[in-house]
CSV table of C-alpha atoms in Angstrom, one decimal:
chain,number,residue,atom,x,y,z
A,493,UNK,CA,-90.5,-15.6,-38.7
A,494,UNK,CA,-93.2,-15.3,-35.6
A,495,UNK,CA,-91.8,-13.0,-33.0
A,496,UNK,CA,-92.5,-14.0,-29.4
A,497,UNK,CA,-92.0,-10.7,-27.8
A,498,UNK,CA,-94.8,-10.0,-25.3
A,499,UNK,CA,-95.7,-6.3,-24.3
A,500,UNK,CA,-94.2,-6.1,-21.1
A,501,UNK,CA,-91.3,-7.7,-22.5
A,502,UNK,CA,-91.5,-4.9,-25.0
A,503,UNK,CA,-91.3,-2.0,-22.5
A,504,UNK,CA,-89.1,-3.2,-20.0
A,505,UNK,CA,-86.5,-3.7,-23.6
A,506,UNK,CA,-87.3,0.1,-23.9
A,507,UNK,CA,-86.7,1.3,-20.3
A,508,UNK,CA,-83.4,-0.9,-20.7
A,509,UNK,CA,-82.2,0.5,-23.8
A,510,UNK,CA,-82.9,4.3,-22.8
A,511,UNK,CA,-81.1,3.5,-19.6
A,512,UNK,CA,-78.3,2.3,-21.3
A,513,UNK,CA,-78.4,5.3,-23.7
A,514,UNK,CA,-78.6,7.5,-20.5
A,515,UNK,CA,-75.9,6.1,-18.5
A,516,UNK,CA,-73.1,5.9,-21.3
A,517,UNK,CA,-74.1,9.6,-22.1
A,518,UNK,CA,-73.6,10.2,-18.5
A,519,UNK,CA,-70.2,8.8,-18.8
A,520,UNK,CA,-68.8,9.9,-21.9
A,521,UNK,CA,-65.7,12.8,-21.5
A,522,UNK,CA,-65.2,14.8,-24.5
A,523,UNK,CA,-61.7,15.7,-24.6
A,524,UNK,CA,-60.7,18.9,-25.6
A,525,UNK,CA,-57.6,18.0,-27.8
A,526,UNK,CA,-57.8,15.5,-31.1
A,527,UNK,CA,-55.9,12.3,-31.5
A,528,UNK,CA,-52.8,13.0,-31.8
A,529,UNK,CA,-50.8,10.6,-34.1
A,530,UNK,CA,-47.6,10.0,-36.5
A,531,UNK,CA,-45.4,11.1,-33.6
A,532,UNK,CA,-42.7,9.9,-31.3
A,533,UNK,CA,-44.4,9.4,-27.7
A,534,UNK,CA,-41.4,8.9,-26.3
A,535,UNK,CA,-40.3,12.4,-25.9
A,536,UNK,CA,-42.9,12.5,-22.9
A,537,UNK,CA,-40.9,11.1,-19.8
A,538,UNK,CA,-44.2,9.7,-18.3
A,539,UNK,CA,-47.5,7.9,-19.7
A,540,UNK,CA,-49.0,9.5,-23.1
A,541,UNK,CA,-52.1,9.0,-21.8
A,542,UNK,CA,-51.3,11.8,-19.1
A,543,UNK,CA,-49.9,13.8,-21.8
A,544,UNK,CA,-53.2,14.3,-23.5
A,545,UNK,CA,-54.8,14.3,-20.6
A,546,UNK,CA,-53.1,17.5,-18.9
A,547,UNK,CA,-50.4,18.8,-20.9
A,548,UNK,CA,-51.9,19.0,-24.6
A,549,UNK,CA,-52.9,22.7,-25.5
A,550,UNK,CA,-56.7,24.0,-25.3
A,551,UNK,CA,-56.2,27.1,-28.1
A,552,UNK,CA,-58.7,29.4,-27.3
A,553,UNK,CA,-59.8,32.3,-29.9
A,554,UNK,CA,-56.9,34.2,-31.5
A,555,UNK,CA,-57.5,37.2,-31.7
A,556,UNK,CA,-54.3,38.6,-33.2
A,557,UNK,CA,-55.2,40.8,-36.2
A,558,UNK,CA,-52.0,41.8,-37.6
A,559,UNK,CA,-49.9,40.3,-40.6
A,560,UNK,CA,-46.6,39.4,-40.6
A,561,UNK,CA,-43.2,38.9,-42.0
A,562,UNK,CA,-40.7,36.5,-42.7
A,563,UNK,CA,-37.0,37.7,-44.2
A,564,UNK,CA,-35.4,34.6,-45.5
A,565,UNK,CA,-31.8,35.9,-46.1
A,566,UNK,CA,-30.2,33.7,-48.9
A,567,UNK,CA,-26.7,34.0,-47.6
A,568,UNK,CA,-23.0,32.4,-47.1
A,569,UNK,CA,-20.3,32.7,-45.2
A,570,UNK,CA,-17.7,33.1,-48.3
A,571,UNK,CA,-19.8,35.8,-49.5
A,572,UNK,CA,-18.4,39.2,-48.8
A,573,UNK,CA,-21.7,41.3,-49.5
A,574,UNK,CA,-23.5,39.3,-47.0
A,575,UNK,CA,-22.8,40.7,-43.6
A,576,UNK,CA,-24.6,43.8,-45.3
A,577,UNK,CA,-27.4,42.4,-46.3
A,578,UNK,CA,-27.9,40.9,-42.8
A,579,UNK,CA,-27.7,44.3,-41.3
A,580,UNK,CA,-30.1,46.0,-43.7
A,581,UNK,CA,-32.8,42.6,-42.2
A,582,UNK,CA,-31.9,43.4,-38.9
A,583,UNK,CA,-32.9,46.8,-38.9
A,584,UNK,CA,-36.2,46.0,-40.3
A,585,UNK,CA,-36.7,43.4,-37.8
A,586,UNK,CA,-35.7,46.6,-34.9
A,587,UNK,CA,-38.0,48.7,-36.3
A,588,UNK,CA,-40.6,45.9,-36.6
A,589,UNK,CA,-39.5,43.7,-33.6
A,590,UNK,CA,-43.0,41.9,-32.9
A,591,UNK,CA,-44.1,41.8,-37.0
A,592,UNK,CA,-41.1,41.0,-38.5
A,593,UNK,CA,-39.0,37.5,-38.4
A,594,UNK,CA,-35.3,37.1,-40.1
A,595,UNK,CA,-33.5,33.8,-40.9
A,596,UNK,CA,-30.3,33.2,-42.7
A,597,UNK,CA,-30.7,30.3,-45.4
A,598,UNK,CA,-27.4,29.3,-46.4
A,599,UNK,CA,-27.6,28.3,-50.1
A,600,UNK,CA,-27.3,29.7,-53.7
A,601,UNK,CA,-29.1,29.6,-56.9
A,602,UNK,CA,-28.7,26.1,-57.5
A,603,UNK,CA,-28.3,25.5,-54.3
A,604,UNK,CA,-24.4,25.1,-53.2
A,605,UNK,CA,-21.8,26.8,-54.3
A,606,UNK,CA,-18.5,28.2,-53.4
A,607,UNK,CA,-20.1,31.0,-50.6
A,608,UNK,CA,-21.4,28.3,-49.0
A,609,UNK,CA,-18.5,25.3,-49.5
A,610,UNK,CA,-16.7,24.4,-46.4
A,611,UNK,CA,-13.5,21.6,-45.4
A,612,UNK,CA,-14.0,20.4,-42.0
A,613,UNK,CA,-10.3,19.9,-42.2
A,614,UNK,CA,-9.2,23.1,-42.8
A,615,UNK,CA,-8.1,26.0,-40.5
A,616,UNK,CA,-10.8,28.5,-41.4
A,617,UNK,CA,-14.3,28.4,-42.8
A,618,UNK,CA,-14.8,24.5,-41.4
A,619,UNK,CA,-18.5,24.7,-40.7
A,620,UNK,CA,-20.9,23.4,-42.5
A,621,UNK,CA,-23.6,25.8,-42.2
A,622,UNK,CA,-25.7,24.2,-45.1
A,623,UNK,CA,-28.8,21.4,-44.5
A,624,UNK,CA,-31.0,19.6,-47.3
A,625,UNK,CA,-34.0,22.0,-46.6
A,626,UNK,CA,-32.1,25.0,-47.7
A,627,UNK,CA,-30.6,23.2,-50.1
A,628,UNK,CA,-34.0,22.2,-52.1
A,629,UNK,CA,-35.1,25.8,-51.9
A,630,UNK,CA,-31.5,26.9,-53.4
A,631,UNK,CA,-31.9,24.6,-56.5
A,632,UNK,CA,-35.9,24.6,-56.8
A,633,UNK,CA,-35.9,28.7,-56.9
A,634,UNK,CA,-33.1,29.1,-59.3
A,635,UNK,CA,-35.3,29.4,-62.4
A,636,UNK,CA,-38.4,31.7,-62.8
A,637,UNK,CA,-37.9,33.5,-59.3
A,638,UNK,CA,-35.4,35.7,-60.0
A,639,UNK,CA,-32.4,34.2,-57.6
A,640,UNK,CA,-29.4,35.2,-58.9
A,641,UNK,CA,-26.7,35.0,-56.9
A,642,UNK,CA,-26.2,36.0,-52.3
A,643,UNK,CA,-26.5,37.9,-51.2
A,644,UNK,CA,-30.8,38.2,-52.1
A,645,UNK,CA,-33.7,37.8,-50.2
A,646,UNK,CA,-37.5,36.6,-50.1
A,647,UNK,CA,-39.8,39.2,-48.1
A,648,UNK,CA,-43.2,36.5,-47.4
A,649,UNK,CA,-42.0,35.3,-51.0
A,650,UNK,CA,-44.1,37.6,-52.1
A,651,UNK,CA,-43.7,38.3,-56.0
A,652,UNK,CA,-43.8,41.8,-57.3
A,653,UNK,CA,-43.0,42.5,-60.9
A,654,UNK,CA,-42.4,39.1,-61.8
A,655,UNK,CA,-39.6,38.7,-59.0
A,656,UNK,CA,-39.7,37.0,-55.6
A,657,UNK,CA,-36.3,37.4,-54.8
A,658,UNK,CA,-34.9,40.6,-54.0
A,659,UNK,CA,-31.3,42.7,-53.5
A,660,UNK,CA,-32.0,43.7,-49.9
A,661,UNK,CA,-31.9,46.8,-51.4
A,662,UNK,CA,-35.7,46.2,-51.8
A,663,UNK,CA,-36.3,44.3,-48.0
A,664,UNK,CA,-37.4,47.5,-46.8
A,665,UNK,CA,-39.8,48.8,-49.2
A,666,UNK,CA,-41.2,45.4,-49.6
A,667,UNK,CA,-41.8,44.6,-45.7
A,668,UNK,CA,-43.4,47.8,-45.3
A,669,UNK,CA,-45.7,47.5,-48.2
A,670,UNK,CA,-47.0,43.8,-46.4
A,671,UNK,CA,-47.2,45.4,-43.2
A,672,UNK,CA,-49.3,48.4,-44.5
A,673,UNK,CA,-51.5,46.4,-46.0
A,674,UNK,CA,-52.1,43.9,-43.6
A,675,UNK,CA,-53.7,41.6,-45.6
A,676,UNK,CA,-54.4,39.0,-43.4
A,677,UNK,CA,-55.4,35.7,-44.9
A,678,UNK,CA,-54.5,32.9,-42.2
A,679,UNK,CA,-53.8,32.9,-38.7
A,680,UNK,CA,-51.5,31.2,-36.4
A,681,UNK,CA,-51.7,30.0,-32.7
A,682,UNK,CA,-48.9,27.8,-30.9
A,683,UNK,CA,-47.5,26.0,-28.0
A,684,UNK,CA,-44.3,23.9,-27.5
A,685,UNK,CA,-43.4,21.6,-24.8
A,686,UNK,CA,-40.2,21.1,-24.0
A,687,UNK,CA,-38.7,17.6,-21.7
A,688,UNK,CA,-35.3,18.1,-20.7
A,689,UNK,CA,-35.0,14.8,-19.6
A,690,UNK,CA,-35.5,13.1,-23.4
A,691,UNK,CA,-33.9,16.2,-25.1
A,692,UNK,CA,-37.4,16.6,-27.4
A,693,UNK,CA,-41.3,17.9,-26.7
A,694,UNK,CA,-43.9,18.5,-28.6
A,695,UNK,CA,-44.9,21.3,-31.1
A,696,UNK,CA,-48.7,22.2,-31.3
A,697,UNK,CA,-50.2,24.4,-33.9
A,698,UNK,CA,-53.6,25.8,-34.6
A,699,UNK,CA,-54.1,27.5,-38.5
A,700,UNK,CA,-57.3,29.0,-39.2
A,701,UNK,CA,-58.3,30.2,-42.5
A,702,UNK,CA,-59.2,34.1,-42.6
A,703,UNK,CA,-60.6,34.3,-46.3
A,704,UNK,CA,-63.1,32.8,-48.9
A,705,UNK,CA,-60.6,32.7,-51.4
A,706,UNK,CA,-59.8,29.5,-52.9
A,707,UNK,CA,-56.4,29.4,-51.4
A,708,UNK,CA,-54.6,25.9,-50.8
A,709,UNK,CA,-52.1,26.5,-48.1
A,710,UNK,CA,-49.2,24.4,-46.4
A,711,UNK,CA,-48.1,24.7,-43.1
A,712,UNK,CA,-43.8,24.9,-42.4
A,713,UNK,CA,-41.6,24.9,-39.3
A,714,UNK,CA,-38.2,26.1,-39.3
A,715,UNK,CA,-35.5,25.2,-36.3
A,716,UNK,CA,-33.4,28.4,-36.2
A,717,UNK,CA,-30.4,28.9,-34.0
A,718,UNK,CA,-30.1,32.5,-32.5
A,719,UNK,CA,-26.6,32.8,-33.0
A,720,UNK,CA,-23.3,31.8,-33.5
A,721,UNK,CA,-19.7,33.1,-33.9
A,722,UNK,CA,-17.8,31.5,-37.0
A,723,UNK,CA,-16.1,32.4,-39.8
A,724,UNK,CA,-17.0,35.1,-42.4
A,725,UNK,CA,-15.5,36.6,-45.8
A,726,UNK,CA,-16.5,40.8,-44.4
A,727,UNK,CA,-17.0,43.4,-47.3
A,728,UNK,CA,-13.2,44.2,-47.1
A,729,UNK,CA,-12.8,40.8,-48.0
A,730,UNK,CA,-11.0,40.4,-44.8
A,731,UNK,CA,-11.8,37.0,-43.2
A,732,UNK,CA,-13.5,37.4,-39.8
A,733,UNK,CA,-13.4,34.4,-37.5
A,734,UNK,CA,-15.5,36.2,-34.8
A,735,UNK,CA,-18.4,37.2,-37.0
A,736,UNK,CA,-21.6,36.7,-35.2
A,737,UNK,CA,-24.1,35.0,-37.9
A,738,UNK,CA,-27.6,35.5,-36.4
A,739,UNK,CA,-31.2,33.7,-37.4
A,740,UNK,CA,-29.2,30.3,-38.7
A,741,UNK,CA,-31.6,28.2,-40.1
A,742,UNK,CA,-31.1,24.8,-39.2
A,743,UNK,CA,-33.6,23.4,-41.2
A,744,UNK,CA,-37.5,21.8,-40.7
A,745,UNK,CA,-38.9,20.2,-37.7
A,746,UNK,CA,-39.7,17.2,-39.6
A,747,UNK,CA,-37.3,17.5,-42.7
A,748,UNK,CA,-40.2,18.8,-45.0
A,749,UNK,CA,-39.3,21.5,-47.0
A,750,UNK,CA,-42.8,22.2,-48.2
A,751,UNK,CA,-44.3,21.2,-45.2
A,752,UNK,CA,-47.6,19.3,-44.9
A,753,UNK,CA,-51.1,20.5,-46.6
A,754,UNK,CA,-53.6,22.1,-43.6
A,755,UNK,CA,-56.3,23.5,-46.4
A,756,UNK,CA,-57.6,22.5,-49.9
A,757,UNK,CA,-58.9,25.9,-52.0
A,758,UNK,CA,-62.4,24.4,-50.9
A,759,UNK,CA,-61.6,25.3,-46.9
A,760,UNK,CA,-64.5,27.6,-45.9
A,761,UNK,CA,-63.2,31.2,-44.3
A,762,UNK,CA,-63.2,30.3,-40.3
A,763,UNK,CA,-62.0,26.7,-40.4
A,764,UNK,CA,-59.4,25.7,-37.9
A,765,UNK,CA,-57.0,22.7,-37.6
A,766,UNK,CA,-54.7,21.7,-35.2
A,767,UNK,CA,-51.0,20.1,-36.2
A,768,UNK,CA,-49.3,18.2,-34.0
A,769,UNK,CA,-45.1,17.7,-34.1
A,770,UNK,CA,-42.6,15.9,-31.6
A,771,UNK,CA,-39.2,16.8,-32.1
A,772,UNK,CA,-36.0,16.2,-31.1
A,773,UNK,CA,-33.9,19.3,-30.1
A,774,UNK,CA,-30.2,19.4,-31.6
A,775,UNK,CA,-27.7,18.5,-28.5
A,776,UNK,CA,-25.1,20.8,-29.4
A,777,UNK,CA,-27.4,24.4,-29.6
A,778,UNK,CA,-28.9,25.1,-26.4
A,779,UNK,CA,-32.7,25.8,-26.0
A,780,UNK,CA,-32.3,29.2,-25.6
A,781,UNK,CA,-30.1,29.5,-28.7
A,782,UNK,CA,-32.8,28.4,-30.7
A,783,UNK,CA,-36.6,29.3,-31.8
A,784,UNK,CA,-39.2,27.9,-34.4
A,785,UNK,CA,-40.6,30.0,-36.9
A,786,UNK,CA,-44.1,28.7,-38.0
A,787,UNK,CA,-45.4,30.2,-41.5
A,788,UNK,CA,-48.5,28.9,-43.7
A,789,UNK,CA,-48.0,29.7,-47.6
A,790,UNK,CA,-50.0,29.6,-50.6
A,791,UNK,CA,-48.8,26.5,-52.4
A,792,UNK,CA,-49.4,27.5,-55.4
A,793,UNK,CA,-47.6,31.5,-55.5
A,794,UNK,CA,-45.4,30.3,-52.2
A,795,UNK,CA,-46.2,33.4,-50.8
A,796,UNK,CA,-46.0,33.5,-47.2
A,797,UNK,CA,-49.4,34.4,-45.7
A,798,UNK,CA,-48.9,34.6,-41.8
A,799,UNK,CA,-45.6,33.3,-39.9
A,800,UNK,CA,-45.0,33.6,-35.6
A,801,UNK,CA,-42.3,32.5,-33.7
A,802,UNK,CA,-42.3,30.1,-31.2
A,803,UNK,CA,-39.6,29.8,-28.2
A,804,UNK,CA,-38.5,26.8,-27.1
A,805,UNK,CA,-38.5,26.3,-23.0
């Protein structure tokens, strides 16, 4: 086919196409966050648009150098060794208030069983302190992680000598050992934005992969209440309804016990990716009863490699 296309038809098509080119470059915005999708928009008492546009993070480097820990205390409130075990993960968490994190996961090997059974009906011991998170981790960890029975304990999951779970006995060897080491293998940055008008907001988190070593990891948020005073067997076996159980773990942000992959063993060392959660608070725990722990594990030890915590305001 003959093309008509004269020469100065030819260059003014050039001029017109590099002005084009120039003026959409000229009018291009790069934003700084990514799209942000699978979550409810509604949480934002205004137009999403503005949401991204002002209110979504801009992480800059994190600089934090320092591993840390996460005590999840398998527990109940039938359980008369428990308040014990609670103190002994307190005490690390003094000593260590900035490195070390505590939550109470009310389940046993198995996952229910009569430390943790409840009758809402009943005079005493009514609350369910239970929820199908802790649950999983109850009945998936009863074989080949050495849970036994509550009162026991993960420190990071970590497994030494075969065992991940521990008496807390061992908590404090165990935390010490991870925060002497300091083997840093993943980092965490966060923000959380909370609208009191919709009773939800917005979770942001940044993970970034500190090593070379083919590690596929997962990224988990728990919803833990503060406190709360309830009923609970003591080690007199004396029933105390003014016990004050602390780090209740209500479960994850977005009812995924595993949470959701962030790296393949292929990630390079450096890489960085930003997670994006809405979530709806509880309406019967205030917002500052309650915190998120964020942790990224190793999926295939479950060893926790780096956890923060995140307030809620």
């Amino acid at each position: 086919m003959k093309c008509n296309i004269t020469y100065s038809g030819w260059s003014f098509f050039l001029l017109a196409c590099v002005l084009i080119t120039l003026n959409a470059g000229c009018d291009k915005v790069e934003h700084p966050y990514p799209e942000v999708s699978n979550i409810d928009t509604t949480f934002y008492p205004g137009l999403w648009l503005d949401y991204k546009e002002n209110e979504y993070p801009n992480f800059g480097n994190n600089t934090n150098t320092l591993r840390n820990v996460l005590i999840e205390d398998y527990t109940g409130h039938k359980c008369n060794n428990c308040p014990d075990a609670a103190i002994i993960a307190y005490d690390i968490k003094a000593d260590n208030p900035d490195r070390v994190f505590v939550t109470a996961i009310h389940t046993a090997p198995g996952g229910m069983s009569f430390f943790q059974s409840s009758n809402p009906d009943a005079s005493s011991f009514y609350t369910d302190h239970t929820n199908p998170e802790g649950l999983e981790y109850g009945s998936y960890f009863e074989n080949g992680f050495n849970f036994l029975a509550n009162p026991q304990g993960t420190v990071n999951r970590k497994t030494i000598d075969g065992k991940m779970f521990g008496y807390s006995g061992t908590w404090v060897t165990r935390a010490s050992n991870i925060l002497s080491e300091n083997d840093l293998k993943a980092n965490i940055q966060s923000a959380f934005n909370y609208y009191s008008a919709t009773g939800g907001g917005y979770l942001h988190v940044e993970v970034e992969k500190k090593t070379s070593d083919p590690i596929p990891m997962n990224l988990v948020v728990y919803a833990v209440q503060d406190t709360l005073t309830d009923w609970q067997v003591m080690p007199n076996n004396s029933y105390n309804e003014s016990y004050l159980h602390k780090g209740k773990h209500l479960g994850s942000i977005n009812n995924k016990p595993w949470g959701i992959a962030v790296f393949g063993p292929d990630a390079s060392s450096g890489e960085k990716k930003v997670i994006d959660y809405s979530y709806e608070l509880p309406d019967d725990i205030p917002i500052s009863n309650m915190h998120l722990l964020i942790y990224v594990y190793d999926t295939e030890t479950y060893e926790i490699l780096q956890v923060i915590k995140q307030e809620i305001e």
